[in-house]
Every structure is written in C-alpha cells, then in structure tokens.
Coordinates of C-alpha atoms in Angstrom, one line a residue:
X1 CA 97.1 120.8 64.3
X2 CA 96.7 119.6 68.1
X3 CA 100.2 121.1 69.8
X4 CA 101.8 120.0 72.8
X5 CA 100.2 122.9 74.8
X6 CA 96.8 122.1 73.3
X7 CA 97.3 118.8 74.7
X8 CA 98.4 119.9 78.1
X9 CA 95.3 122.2 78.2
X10 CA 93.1 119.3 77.5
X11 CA 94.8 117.3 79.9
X12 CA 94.0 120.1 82.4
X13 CA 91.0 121.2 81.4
X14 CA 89.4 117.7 81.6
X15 CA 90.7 116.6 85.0
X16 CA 89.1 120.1 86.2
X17 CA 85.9 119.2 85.0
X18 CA 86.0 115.5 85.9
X19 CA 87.0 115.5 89.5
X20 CA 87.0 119.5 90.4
X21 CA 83.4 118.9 91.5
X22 CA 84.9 116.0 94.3
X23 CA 87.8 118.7 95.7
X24 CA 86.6 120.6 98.2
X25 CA 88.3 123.5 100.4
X26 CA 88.8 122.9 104.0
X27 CA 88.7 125.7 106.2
X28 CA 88.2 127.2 109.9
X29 CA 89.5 130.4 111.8
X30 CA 93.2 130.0 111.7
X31 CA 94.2 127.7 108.8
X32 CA 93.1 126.7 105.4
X33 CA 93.2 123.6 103.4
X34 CA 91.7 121.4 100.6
X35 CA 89.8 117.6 100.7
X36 CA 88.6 114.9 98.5
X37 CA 85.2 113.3 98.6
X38 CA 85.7 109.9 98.6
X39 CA 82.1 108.3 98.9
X40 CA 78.8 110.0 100.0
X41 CA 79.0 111.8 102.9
X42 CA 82.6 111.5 103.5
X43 CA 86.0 113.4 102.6
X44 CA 89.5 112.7 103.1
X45 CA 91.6 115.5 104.0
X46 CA 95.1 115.8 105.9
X47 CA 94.9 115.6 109.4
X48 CA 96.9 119.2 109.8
X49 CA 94.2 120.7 108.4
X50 CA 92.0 119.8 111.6
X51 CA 91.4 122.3 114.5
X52 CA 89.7 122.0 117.6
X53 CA 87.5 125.5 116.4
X54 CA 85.4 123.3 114.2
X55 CA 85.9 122.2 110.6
X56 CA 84.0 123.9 107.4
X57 CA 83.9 122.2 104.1
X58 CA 83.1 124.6 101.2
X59 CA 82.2 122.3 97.6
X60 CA 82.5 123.1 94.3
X61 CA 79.9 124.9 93.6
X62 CA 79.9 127.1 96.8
X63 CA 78.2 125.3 99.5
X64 CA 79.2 125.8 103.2
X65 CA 78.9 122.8 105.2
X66 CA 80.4 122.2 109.2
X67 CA 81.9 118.9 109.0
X68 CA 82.4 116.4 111.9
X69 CA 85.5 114.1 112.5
X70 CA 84.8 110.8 111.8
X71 CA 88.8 109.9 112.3
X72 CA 92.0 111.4 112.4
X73 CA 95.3 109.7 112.3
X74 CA 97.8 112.5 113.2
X75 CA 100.9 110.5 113.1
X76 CA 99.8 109.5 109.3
X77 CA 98.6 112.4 108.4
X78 CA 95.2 111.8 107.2
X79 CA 91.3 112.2 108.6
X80 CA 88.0 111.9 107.6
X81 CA 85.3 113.8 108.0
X82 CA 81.6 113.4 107.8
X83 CA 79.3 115.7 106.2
X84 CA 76.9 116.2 103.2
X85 CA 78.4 115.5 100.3
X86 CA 75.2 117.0 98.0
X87 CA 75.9 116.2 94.8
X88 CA 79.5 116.4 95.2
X89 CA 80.4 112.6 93.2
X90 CA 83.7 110.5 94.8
X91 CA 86.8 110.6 93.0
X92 CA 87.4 107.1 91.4
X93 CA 90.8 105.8 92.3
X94 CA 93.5 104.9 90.1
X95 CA 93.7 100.7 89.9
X96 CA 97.4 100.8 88.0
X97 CA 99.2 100.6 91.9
X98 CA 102.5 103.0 92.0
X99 CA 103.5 105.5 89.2
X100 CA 106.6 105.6 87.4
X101 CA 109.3 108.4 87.3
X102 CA 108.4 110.8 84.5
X103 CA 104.6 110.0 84.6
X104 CA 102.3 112.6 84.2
X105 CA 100.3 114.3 86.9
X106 CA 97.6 116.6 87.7
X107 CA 97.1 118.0 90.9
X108 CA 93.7 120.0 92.0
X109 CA 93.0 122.4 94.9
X110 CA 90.6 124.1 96.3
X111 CA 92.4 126.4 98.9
X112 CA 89.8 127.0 101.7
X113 CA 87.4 127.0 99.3
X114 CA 88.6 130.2 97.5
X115 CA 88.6 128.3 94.1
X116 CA 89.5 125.4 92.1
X117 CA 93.3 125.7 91.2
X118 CA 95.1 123.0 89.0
X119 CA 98.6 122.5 87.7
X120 CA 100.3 119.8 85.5
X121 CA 103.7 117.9 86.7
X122 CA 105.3 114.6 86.8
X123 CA 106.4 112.1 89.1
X124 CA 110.0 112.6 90.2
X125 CA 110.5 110.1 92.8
X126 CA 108.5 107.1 94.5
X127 CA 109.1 105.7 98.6
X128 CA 110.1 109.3 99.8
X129 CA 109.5 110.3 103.4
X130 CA 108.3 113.3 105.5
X131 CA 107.4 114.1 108.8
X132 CA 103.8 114.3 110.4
X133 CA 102.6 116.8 112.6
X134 CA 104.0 115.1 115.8
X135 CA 107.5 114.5 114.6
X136 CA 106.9 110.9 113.2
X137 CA 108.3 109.9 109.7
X138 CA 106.0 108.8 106.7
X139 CA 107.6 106.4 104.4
X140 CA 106.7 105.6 100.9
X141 CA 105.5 108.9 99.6
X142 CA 105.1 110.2 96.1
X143 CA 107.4 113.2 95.0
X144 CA 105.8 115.5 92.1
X145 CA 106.8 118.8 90.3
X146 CA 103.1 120.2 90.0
X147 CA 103.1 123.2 92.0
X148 CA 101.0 123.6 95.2
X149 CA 99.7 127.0 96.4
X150 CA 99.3 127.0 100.5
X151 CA 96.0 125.7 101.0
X152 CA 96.7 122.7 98.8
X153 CA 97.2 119.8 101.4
X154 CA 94.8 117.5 101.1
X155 CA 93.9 118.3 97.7
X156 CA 94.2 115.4 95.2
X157 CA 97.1 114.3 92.7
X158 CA 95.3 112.6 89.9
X159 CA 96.7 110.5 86.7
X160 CA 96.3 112.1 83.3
X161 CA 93.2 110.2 82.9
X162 CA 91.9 112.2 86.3
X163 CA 92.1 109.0 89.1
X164 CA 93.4 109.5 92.1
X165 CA 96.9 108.6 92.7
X166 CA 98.0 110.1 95.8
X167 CA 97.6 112.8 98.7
X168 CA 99.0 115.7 98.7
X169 CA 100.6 116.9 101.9
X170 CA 103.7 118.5 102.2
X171 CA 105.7 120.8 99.8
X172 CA 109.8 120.2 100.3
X173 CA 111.2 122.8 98.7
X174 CA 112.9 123.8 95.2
X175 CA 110.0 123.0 93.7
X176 CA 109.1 119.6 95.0
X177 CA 106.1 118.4 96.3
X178 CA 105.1 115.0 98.1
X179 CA 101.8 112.7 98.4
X180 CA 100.8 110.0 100.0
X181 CA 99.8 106.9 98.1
X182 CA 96.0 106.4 97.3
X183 CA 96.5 102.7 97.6
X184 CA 95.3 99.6 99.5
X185 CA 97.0 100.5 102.4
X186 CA 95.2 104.2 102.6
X187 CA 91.7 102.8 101.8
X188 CA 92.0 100.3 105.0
X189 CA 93.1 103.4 107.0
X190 CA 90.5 105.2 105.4
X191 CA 87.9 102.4 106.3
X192 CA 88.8 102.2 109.9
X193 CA 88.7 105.8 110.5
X194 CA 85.3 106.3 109.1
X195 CA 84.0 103.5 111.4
X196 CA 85.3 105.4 114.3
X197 CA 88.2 103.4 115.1
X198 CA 91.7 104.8 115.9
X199 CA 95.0 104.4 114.7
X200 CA 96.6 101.5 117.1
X201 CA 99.8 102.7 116.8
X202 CA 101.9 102.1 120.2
X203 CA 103.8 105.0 122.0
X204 CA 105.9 105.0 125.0
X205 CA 104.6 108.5 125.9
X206 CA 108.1 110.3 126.0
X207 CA 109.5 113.5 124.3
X208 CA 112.6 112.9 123.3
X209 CA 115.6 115.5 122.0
X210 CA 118.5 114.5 119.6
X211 CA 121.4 112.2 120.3
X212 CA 123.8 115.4 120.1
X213 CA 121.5 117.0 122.7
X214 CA 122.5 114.5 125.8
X215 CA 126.2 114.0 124.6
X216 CA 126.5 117.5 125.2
X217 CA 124.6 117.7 128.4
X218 CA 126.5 114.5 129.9
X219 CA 130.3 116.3 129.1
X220 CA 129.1 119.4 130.5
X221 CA 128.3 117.8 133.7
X222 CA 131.4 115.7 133.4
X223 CA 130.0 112.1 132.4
X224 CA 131.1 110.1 129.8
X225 CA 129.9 110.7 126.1
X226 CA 127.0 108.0 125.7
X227 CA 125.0 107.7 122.4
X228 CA 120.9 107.9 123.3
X229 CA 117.9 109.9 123.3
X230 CA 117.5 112.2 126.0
X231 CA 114.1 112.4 127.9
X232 CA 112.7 115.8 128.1
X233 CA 109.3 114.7 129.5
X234 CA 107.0 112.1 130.5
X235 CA 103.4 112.3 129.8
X236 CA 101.5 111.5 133.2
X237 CA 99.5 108.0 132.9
X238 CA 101.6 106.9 129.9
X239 CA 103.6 103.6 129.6
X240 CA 107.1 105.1 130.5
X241 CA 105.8 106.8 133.2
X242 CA 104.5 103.4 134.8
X243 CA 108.1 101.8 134.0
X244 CA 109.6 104.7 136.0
X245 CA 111.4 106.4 133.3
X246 CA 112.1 110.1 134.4
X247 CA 112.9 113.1 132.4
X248 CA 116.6 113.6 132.5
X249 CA 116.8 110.1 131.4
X250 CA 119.1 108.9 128.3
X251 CA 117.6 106.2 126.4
X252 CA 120.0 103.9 125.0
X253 CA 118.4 100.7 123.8
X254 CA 114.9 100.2 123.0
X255 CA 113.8 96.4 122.5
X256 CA 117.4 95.3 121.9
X257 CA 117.6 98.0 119.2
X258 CA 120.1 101.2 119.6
X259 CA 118.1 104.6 119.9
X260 CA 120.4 106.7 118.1
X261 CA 117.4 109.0 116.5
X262 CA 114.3 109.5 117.2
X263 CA 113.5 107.2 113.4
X264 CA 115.0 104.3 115.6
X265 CA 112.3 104.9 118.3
X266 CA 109.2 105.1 115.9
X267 CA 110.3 101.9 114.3
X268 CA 110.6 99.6 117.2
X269 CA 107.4 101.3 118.2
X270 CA 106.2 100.2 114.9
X271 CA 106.5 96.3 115.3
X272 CA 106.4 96.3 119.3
X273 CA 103.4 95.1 121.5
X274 CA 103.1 93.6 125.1
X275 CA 106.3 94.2 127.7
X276 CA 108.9 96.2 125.8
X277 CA 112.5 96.5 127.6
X278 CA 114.2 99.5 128.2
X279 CA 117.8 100.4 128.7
X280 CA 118.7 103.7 129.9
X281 CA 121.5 105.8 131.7
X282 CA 120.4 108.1 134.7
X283 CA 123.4 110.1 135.4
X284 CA 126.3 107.2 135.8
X285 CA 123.7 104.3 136.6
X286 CA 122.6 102.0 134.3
X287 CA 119.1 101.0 134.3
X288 CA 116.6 98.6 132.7
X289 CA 113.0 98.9 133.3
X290 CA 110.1 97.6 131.1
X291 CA 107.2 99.6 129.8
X292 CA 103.6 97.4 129.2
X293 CA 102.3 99.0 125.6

C-alpha cells in the first residue's frame, strides 16, 4: 500500500533524478549560489550571484567549469552565463502558464556545488514582489513554502511532474520563499541576454532617500514640510546630471506623476522615453528642468 509519504518520496526522488543533472552550483571567492542549464552551453542563474572575481559553475556530476557572462539584468535579477554544458541536458519548461495556490512544488539546489539538495512545498501566493540588488521592485513573483538553504538562488522550482515553473531568488521570512516566473516574459529576457544585448531599462541616474528623509531635513532647516524624494547623489554623465539636478534636490513630480517612494520613480521610469519633465524644490525655489533618457 503506496502512502502519502511514499508518494512524496517518489515525487522527490524523481524530480532529483530528472532535472538534478540540469542544476548546477554557482560559485566564486566570496559568495555561493545555484543555476539552471537551459540549452547547451548556457545557464540561467540570478544576477546576485555574479562577481567581478570570475564565475565557476560546478555540474552534477562534479565538473569545474569558469563561466563567462553572456548577460546580466541586475535590476531583474537574472544572467546568463556561457560555458560547457557537457552533458548536462536543459530543463524543459512547464507549458501550463501560472500555478495555482495549493499546487505542488519541488525545488532543487545545488549550493556552490556542494550537492544536490531538494525539498517539497506548495504554492502560497502568485504576483508577489521583491527587491533586486539595486533597490528596484520585481512584480509578479511566485511565493512557495519549499525550504531554501543559502546557496539556493538561482536554483530551479519545478512542478510535480519536474518542469520548470519559476526562479528561485529571494527567501522572505517565516518560512516563505519567492521565484520568479519561468514564462514568456523570462525566455525573451533570457534570449536577449544570451545575444549580448542589455536590459533597456531607463534611469535618471540619481540616488534617492525616503519621503520622510527630506521632510525631516526641510523642518530642521526651517522650510515647509513638502512630500518628494530627496537627492543624495548624481552620477556624473547621467541624464539628471545634464538637466542640472543637484544633490540636495527634492524631487516632487516626475512626468506629471507624484514621487512619494522610490516605487513611484521606477514606474514612471518604466513607461518613460525621450524628454521626461522634472519638478523639484531646491531650498524654497521651485524648479522644472527636463532630463533626455
């Protein structure tokens, strides 16, 4: 008689052995992670698992190999590296789009390349959000309850029948993990990055601290209370730089739109191209520039 731990040992066991071979580990001198081949001579992995002291992919079955970045999208969270894949076979994608709440899911690891690891969870929540390495936010993310050792980013969450359904990438606490979607979306991303081609995503080239931050700088120095982003730098050669914003600078509107957070920022970055208009407060004078994209 087949019990319900029999069947979650099958479930296990056969993902393992179907698509442990296509998990690899990621690893280099100061961090560790995990990938996923996705064709011959090419594995996805997160992007925060890059470094600048060189990339080593470690297979399956032990193999060393130095990878080279093909692309990286840092604000998305995602790169792809090129290297010799062996005999290491790609991980067939799951064609059923978005998972329900309550499916199962199976997610595979292989920590720096210390060992295939997999666990058994389910789906607890679709169109989540996180944020990437520089501070943007990721929309439309998978949450899961199969547990992730560190190491586990990049590593694979899989359907019961062992096709890929997401990314993993960031653990959230309490037992909750999140991935991003292995859909259409990810393989055009995936696609451009292999051919070399970068993420065209606009920035105005400022860093920016919270709302609270400048309300409390402007009463202290006996200005009235304004709701905006303050700027805390300007990167030399970038867009707001040439539109003569300056650090110090409150950011109030961007392209009609109130900058409240830095979420307001990213999304009228998002959708923007060309001439975009600024509105700002330096000191007590009210300013409008426009920054060229």
């Amino acid at each position: 008689m087949v019990t319900a731990l029999d069947a979650i040992q099958e479930t296990i066991s056969a993902a393992l052995t179907e698509a442990g071979p296509s998990v690899v580990g990621i690893g280099h001198r100061r961090a560790h992670g995990s990938g996923i081949v996705i064709d011959a001579g090419k594995v996805l992995t997160n992007a925060h698992n890059l470094s600048r002291h060189g990339v080593e992919v470690v297979f399956a079955d032990g193999r060393r190999a130095t990878a080279s970045v093909l692309g990286a999208d840092v604000d998305g969270d995602v790169a792809v590296l090129g290297v010799d894949t062996g005999d290491a076979p790609a991980l067939p994608w799951s064609p059923n789009g978005a998972p329900s709440v309550g499916q199962p899911v199976v997610a595979l690891a292989n920590p720096g390349g210390r060992g295939p690891r997999a666990t058994l969870g389910y789906v607890s929540g679709v169109d989540r959000s996180f944020r990437g390495p520089r501070g943007r936010r990721i929309a439309g993310s998978y949450e899961h309850t199969a547990p992730l050792l560190p190491g586990s980013s990049g590593g694979p969450l899989l359907t019961a029948g062992g096709e890929l359904l997401g990314v993993n990438t960031h653990r959230i606490g309490e037992g909750f993990y999140l991935a991003i979607p292995a859909d259409e979306e990810l393989r055009r991303r995936i696609d451009a990055l292999a051919a070399g081609e970068e993420a065209a995503r606009p920035r105005l080239g400022v860093g920016v601290a919270p709302a609270e931050v400048g309300r409390r700088l402007r009463r202290a120095v006996g200005l009235p209370e304004v709701d905006g982003l303050l700027v805390r730098s300007v990167e030399e050669g970038s867009p707001a730089a040439a539109a003569g914003i300056k650090e110090g600078d409150l950011l109030v509107k961007v392209g009609g739109r109130a900058t409240t957070t830095v979420d307001d920022l990213h999304a009228v970055l998002e959708s923007a191209s060309g001439e975009l208009e600024v509105e700002l407060l330096r000191g007590a004078e009210e300013m409008t520039v426009r920054a060229t994209l």
